[in-house]
Short mmCIF file of C-alpha atoms and ligand atoms in Angstrom, two decimals:
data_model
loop_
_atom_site.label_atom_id
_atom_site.label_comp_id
_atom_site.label_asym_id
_atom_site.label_seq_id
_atom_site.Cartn_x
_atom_site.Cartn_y
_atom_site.Cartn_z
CA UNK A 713 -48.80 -59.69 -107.46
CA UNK A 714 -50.85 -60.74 -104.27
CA UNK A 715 -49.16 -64.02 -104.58
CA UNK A 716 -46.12 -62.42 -102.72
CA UNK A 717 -46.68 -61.15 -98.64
CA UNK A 718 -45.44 -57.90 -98.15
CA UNK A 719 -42.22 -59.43 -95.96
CA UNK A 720 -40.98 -61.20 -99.28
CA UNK A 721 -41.33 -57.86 -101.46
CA UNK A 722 -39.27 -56.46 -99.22
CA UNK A 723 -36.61 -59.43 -98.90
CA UNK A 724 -36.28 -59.63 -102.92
CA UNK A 725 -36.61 -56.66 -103.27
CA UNK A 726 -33.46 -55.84 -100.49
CA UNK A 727 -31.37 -58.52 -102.46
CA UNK A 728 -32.11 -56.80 -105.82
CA UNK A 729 -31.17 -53.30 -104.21
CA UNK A 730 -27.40 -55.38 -102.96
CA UNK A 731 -26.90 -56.72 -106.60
CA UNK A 732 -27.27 -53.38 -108.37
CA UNK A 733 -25.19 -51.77 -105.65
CA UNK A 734 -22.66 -54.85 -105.63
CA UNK A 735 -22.37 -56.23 -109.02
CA UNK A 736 -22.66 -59.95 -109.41
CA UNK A 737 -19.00 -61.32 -108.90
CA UNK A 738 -18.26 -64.42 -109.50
CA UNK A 739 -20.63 -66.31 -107.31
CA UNK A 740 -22.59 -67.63 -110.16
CA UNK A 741 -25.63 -69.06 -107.33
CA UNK A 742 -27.59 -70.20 -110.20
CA UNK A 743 -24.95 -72.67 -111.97
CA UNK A 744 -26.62 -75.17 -113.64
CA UNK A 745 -30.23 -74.05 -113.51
CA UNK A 746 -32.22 -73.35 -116.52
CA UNK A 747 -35.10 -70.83 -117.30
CA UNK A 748 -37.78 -71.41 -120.28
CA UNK A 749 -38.89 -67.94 -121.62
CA UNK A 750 -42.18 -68.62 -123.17
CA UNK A 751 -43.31 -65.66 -125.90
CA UNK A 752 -46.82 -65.25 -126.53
CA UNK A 753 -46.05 -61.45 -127.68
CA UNK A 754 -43.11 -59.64 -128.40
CA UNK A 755 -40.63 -58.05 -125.90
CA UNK A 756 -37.45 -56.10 -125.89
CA UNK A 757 -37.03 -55.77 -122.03
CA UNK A 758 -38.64 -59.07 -120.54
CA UNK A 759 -36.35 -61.03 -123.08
CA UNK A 760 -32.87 -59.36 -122.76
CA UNK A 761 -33.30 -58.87 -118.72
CA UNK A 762 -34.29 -62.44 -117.95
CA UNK A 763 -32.08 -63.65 -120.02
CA UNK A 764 -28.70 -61.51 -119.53
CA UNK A 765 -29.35 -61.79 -116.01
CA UNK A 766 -29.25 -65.90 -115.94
CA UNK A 767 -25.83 -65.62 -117.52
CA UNK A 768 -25.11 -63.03 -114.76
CA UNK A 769 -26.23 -66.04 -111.95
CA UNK A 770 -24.12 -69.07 -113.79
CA UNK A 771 -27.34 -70.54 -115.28
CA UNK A 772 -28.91 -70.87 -118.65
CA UNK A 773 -31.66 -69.07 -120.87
CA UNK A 774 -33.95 -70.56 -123.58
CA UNK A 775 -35.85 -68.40 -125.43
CA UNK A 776 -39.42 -69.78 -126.87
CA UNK A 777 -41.01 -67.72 -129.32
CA UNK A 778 -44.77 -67.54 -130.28
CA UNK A 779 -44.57 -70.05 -133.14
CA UNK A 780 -41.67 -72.42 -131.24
CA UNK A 781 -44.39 -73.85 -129.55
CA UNK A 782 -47.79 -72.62 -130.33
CA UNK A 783 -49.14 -72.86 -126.57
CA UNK A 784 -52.59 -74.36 -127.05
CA UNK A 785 -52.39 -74.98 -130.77
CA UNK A 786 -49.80 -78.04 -131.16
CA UNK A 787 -49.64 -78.81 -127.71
CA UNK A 788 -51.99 -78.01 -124.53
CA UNK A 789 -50.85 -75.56 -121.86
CA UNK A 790 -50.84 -78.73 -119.42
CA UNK A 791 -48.42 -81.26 -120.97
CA UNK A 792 -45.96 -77.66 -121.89
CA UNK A 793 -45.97 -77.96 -117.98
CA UNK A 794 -45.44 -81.14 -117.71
CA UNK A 795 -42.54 -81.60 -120.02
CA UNK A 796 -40.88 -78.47 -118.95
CA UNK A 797 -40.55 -78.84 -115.15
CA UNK A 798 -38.79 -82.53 -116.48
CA UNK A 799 -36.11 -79.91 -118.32
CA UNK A 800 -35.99 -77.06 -116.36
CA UNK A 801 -35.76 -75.06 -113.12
CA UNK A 802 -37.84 -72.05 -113.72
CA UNK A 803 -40.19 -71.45 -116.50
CA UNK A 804 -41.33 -67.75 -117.30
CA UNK A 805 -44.27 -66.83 -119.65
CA UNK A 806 -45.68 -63.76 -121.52
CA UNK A 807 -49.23 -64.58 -122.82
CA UNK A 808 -52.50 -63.08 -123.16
CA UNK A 809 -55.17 -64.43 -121.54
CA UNK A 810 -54.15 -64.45 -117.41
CA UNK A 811 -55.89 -68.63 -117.45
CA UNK A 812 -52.76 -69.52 -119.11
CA UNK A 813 -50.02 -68.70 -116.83
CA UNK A 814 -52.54 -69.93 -114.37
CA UNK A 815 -52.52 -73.29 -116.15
CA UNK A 816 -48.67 -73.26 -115.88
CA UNK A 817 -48.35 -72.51 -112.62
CA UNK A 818 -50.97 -75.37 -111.91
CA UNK A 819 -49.56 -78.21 -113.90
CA UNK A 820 -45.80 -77.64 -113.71
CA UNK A 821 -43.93 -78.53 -111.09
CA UNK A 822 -41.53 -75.98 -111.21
CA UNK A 823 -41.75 -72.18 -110.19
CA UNK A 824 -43.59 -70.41 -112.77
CA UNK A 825 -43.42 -66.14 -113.30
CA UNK A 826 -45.60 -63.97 -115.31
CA UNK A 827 -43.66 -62.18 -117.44
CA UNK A 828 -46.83 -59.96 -118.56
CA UNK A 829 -50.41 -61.23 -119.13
CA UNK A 830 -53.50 -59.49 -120.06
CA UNK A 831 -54.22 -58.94 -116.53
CA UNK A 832 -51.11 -58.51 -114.61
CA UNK A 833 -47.26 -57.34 -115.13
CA UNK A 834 -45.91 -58.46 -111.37
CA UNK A 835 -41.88 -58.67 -112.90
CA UNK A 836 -42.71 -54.74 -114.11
CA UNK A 837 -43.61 -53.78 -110.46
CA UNK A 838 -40.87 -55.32 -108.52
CA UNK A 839 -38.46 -53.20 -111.00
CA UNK A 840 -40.46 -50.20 -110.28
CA UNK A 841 -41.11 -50.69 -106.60
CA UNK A 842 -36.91 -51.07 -106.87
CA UNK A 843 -36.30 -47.86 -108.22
CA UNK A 844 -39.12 -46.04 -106.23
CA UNK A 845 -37.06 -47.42 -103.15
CA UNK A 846 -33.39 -46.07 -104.73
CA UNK A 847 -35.55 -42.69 -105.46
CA UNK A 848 -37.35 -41.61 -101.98
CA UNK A 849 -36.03 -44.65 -99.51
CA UNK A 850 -39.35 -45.93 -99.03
CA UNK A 851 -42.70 -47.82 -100.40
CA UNK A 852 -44.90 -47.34 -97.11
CA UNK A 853 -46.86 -43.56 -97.52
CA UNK A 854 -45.56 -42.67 -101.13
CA UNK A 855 -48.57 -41.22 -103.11
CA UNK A 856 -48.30 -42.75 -106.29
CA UNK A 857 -50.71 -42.15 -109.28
CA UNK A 858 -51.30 -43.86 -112.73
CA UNK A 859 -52.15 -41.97 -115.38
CA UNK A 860 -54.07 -43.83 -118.58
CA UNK A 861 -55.83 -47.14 -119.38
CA UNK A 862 -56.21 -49.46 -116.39
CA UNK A 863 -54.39 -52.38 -117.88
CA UNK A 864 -52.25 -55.13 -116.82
CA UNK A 865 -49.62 -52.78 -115.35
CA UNK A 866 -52.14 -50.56 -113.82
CA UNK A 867 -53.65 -53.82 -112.17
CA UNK A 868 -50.55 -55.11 -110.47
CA UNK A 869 -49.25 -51.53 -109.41
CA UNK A 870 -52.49 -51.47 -107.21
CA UNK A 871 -52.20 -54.99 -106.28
CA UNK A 872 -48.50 -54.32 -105.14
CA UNK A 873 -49.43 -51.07 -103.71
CA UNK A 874 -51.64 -52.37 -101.61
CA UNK A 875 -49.62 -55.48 -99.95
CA UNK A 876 -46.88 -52.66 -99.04
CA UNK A 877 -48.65 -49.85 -98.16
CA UNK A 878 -47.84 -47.31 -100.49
CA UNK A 879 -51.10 -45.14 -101.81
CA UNK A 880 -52.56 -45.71 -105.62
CA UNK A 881 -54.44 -43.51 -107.39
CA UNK A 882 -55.71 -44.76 -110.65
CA UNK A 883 -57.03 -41.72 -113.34
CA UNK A 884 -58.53 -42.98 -116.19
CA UNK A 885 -60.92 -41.90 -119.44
CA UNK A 886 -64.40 -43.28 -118.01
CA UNK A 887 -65.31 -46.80 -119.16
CA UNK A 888 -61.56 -47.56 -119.34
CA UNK A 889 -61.06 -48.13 -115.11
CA UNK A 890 -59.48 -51.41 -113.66
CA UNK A 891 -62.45 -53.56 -112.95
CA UNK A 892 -64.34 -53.82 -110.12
CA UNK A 893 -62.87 -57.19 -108.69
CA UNK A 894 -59.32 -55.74 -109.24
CA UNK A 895 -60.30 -52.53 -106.79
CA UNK A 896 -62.00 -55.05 -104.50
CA UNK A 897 -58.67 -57.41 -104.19
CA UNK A 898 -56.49 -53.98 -103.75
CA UNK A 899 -58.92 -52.50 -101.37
CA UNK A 900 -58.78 -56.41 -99.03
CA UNK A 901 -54.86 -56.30 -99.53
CA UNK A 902 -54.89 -52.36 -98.31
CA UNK A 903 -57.10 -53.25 -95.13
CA UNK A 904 -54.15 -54.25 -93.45
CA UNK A 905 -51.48 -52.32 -94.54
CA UNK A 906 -52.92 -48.53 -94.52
CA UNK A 907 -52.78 -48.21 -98.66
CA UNK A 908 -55.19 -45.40 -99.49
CA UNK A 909 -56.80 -47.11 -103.18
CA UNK A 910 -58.31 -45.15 -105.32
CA UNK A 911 -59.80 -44.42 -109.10
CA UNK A 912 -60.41 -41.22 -110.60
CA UNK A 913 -61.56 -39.83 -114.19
CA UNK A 914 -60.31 -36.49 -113.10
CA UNK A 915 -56.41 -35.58 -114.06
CA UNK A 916 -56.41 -33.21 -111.13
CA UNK A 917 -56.13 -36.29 -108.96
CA UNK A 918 -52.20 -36.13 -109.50
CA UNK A 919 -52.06 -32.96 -107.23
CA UNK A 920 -49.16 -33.80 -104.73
CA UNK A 921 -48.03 -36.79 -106.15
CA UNK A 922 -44.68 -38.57 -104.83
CA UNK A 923 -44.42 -40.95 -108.59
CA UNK A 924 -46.46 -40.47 -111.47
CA UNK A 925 -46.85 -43.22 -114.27
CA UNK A 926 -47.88 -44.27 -117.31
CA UNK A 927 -47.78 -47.09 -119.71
CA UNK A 928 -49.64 -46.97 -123.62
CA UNK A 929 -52.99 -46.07 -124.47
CA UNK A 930 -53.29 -49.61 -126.29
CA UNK A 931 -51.61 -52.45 -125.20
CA UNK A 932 -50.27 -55.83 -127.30
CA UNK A 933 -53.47 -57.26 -128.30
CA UNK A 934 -55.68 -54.18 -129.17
CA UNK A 935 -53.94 -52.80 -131.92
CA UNK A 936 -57.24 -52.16 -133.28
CA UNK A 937 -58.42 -49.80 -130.45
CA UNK A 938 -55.24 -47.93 -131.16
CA UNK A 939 -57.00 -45.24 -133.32
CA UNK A 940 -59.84 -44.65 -130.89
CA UNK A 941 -57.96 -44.81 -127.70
CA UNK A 942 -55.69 -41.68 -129.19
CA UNK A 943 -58.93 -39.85 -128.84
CA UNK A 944 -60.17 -41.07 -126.21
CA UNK A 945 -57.26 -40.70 -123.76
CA UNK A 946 -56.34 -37.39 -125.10
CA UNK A 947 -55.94 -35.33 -121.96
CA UNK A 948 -54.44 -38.84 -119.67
CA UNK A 949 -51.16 -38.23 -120.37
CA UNK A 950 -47.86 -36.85 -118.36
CA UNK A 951 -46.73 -33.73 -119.82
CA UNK A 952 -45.43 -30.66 -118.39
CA UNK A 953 -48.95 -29.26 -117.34
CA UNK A 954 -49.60 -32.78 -115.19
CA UNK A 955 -45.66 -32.81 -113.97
CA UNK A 956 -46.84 -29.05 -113.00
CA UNK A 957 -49.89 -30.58 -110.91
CA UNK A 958 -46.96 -33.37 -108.68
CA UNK A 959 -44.89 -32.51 -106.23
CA UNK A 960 -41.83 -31.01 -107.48
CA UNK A 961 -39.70 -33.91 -106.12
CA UNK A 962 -42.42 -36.25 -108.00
CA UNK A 963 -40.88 -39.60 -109.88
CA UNK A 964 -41.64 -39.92 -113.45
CA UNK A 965 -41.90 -43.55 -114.27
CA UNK A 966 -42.62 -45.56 -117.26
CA UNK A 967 -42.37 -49.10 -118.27
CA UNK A 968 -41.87 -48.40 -121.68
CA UNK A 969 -41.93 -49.25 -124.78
CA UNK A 970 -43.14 -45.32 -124.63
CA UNK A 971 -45.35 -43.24 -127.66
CA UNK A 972 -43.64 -39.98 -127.16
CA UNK A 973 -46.23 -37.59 -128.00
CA UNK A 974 -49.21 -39.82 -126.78
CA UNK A 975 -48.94 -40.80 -122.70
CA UNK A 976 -45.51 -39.41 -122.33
CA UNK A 977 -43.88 -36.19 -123.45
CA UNK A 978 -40.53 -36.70 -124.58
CA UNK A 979 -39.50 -33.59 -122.81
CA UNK A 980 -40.66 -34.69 -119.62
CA UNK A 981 -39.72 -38.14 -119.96
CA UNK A 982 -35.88 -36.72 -120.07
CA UNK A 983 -36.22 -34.55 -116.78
CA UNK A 984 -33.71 -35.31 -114.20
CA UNK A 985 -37.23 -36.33 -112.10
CA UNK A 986 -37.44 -39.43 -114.68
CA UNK A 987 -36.33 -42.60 -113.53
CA UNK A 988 -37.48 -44.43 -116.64
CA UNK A 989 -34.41 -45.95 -117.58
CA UNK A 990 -33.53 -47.14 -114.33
CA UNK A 991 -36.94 -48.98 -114.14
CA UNK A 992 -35.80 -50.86 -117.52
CA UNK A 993 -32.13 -51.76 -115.74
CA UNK A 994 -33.84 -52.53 -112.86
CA UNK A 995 -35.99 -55.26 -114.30
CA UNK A 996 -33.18 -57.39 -114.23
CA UNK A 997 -31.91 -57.29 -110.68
CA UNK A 998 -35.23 -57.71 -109.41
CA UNK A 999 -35.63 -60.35 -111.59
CA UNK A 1000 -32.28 -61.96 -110.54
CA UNK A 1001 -33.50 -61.59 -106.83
CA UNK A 1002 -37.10 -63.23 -107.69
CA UNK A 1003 -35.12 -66.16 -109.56
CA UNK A 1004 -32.81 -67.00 -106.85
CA UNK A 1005 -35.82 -66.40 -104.44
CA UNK A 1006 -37.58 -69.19 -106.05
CA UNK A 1007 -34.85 -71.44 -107.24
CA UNK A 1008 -31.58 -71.04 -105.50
N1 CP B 547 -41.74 -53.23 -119.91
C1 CP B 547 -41.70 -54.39 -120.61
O1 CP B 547 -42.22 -55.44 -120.18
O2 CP B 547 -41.06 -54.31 -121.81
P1 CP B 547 -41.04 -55.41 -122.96
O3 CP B 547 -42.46 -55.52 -123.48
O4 CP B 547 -40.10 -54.89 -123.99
O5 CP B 547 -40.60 -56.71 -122.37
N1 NVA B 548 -49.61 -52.54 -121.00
C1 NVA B 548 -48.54 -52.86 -121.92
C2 NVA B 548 -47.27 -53.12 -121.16
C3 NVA B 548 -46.09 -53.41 -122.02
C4 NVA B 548 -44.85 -53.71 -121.24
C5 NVA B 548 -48.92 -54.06 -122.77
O1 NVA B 548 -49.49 -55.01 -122.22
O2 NVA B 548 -48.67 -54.02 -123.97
#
C-alpha cells in the first residue's frame, strides 16, 4: 500500500471515480496488453474484476490457477518472473506468504500487483477508498474503524489510511492486533499527513465512527483456527448494537466473502448505510485505473 504517494491514490483513484461515472466506451486504451492472474488461493471477486475489466480496456486475461503452475514447486518464483514479463504486460498474484509477490515484483520486469497476500490486500483498499470517496466526498478526516482480526486487509487499510490522511482505528480480541512493525510503518506514513492511528481491544472505540468494517474471523490459510477464532472474536463483530455505537451517517463496509452471523449481521449488512456491494463493483474500476496507471 505504501508503495503508492498519496498524489497517485488520488490520481487513480479520480480516473476510477470517471470510469464508473462514464462507462468505458469504446476507447479500448489497453488493446493488446495482457495480464497473468496468478492463484495461490481461491477468489470470486479478484478473478472476475481483473479479468472482466481487461476485456472492458481492449486487452487480454489469463487466468493461472494454484496447480497451473505450482509457484515454487515446479518452477521457482524467479524464472515465473522471468518468463512472464517475456509474455506479458502486467502480471497480478494472490499468494500467501507476502516474500512471494516480493520475489515477483523483484525479478520481473513488468508491473507486478498484489492481488491479496498474507500481509496486505492494496487492490481491496483502492475499491474501498473509491466508494468511501462516492459515500462522504472525502478520505482526509474520515474516522474509520476496523472491527476483527488484524489481517491482511486490516494491514493495508492502515497503511492506506495513513498516506491519505484519513483516521484508523483498529479493535481487535487481544493477541490478535496488527503487529508492531505494521503500526510503526502507519504511524511514519501518518507523520506527515495528520492520520490519527490507532489499536484498541475495546468495541466502544467505534463511538462516532464515519465507516465501520470488517472482513472474517479466519482468513484463507487458517481454516484450522476457524473453530477457536468463533470464540474468540465473539463480541468483534458489526451488528446493530455496534452500528448503534457510529455515527448515524456511518458507512458499513465489507470486502466480503461475508459469514453472516459471525463479523457481519445480515440485517445490518442490508441497511441503506451499507456500501458493501459497491466496494465489490468497485474493485474493478479501481483496478482498471491502477492497470492503465501502470501500463497504458
Ligand atoms: N474481496 C476479495 O478479494 O474477494 P475474493 O477473495 O473473492 O477475490
Ligand atoms: N482476510 C481475508 C480477505 C479475503 C478477501 C483473507 O485473506 O482470506
Amino acid at each position: 500500500m505504501l508503495d503508492f504517494s498519496r498524489e497517485e491514490i488520488h490520481e487513480v483513484l479520480d480516473t476510477a471515480m470517471h470510469m464508473r461515472a462514464e462507462g468505458y466506451g469504446r476507447e479500448l486504451p489497453l488493446r493488446g496488453k495482457t495480464l497473468a492472474m496468478i492463484f495461490q488461493k481461491p477468489s470470486l471477486r479478484t478473478r472476475v474484476s481483473f479479468e472482466t475489466g481487461m476485456t472492458k480496456l481492449g486487452g487480454h486475461a489469463i487466468y493461472l490457477a494454484p496447480t497451473d503452475i505450482s509457484l515454487g514447486k515446479r518452477e521457482t518464483t524467479e524464472d515465473i518472473a522471468l518468463v512472464l514479463s517475456r509474455y506479458v504486460d502486467i502480471i497480478m498474484a494472490r499468494v500467501f506468504g507476502h516474500d512471494i509477490v516480493e520475489d515477483l515484483a523483484r525479478y520481473a520486469k513488468v508491473p507486478v500487483i498484489n492481488g491479496l497476500s498474507d500481509h496486505e490486500h492494496p487492490c481491496q483498499i483502492m475499491a474501498d477508498f473509491q466508494t468511501i470517496l462516492e459515500r462522504k466526498g472525502k478520505l482526509e478526516g474520515i474516522r474509520a474503524c476496523f472491527i476483527g482480526d488484524g489481517n491482511n486487509v486490516a494491514n493495508s487499510l492502515m497503511l492506506g489510511a495513513a498516506r491519505v490522511g484519513m483516521h484508523m482505528t483498529v479493535i481487535t480480541p487481544p493477541g490478535y492486533e496488527p503487529t508492531a512493525a505494521v503500526v510503526s510503518s502507519a504511524n511514519d506514513a501518518a507523520a506527515s499527513t495528520g492520520s490519527k492511528i490507532a489499536v484498541s481491544n475495546d468495541i466502544a472505540a467505534v463511538s462516532g465512527a464515519d465507516v465501520l468494517y470488517t472482513d472474517v474471523w479466519a482468513s484463507m490459510g487458517q481454516e484450522a483456527e476457524a473453530a477457536e477464532r468463533k470464540n474468540v472474536f465473539e463480541k468483534y463483530r458489526i451488528d446493530a448494537g455496534t452500528f448503534e455505537m457510529a455515527d448515524p451517517e456511518a458507512v458499513i463496509l465489507h470486502c466480503l466473502p461475508a459469514h453472516y452471523g459471525d463479523e457481519i449481521e445480515y440485517e445490518t449488512s442490508r441497511l441503506p448505510n451499507s456500501a458493501i456491494f459497491d466496494q465489490a463493483e468497485n474493485r474493478m474500476h479501481a483496478q482498471n485505473a491502477l492497470m492503465l496507471h501502470l501500463a497504458g
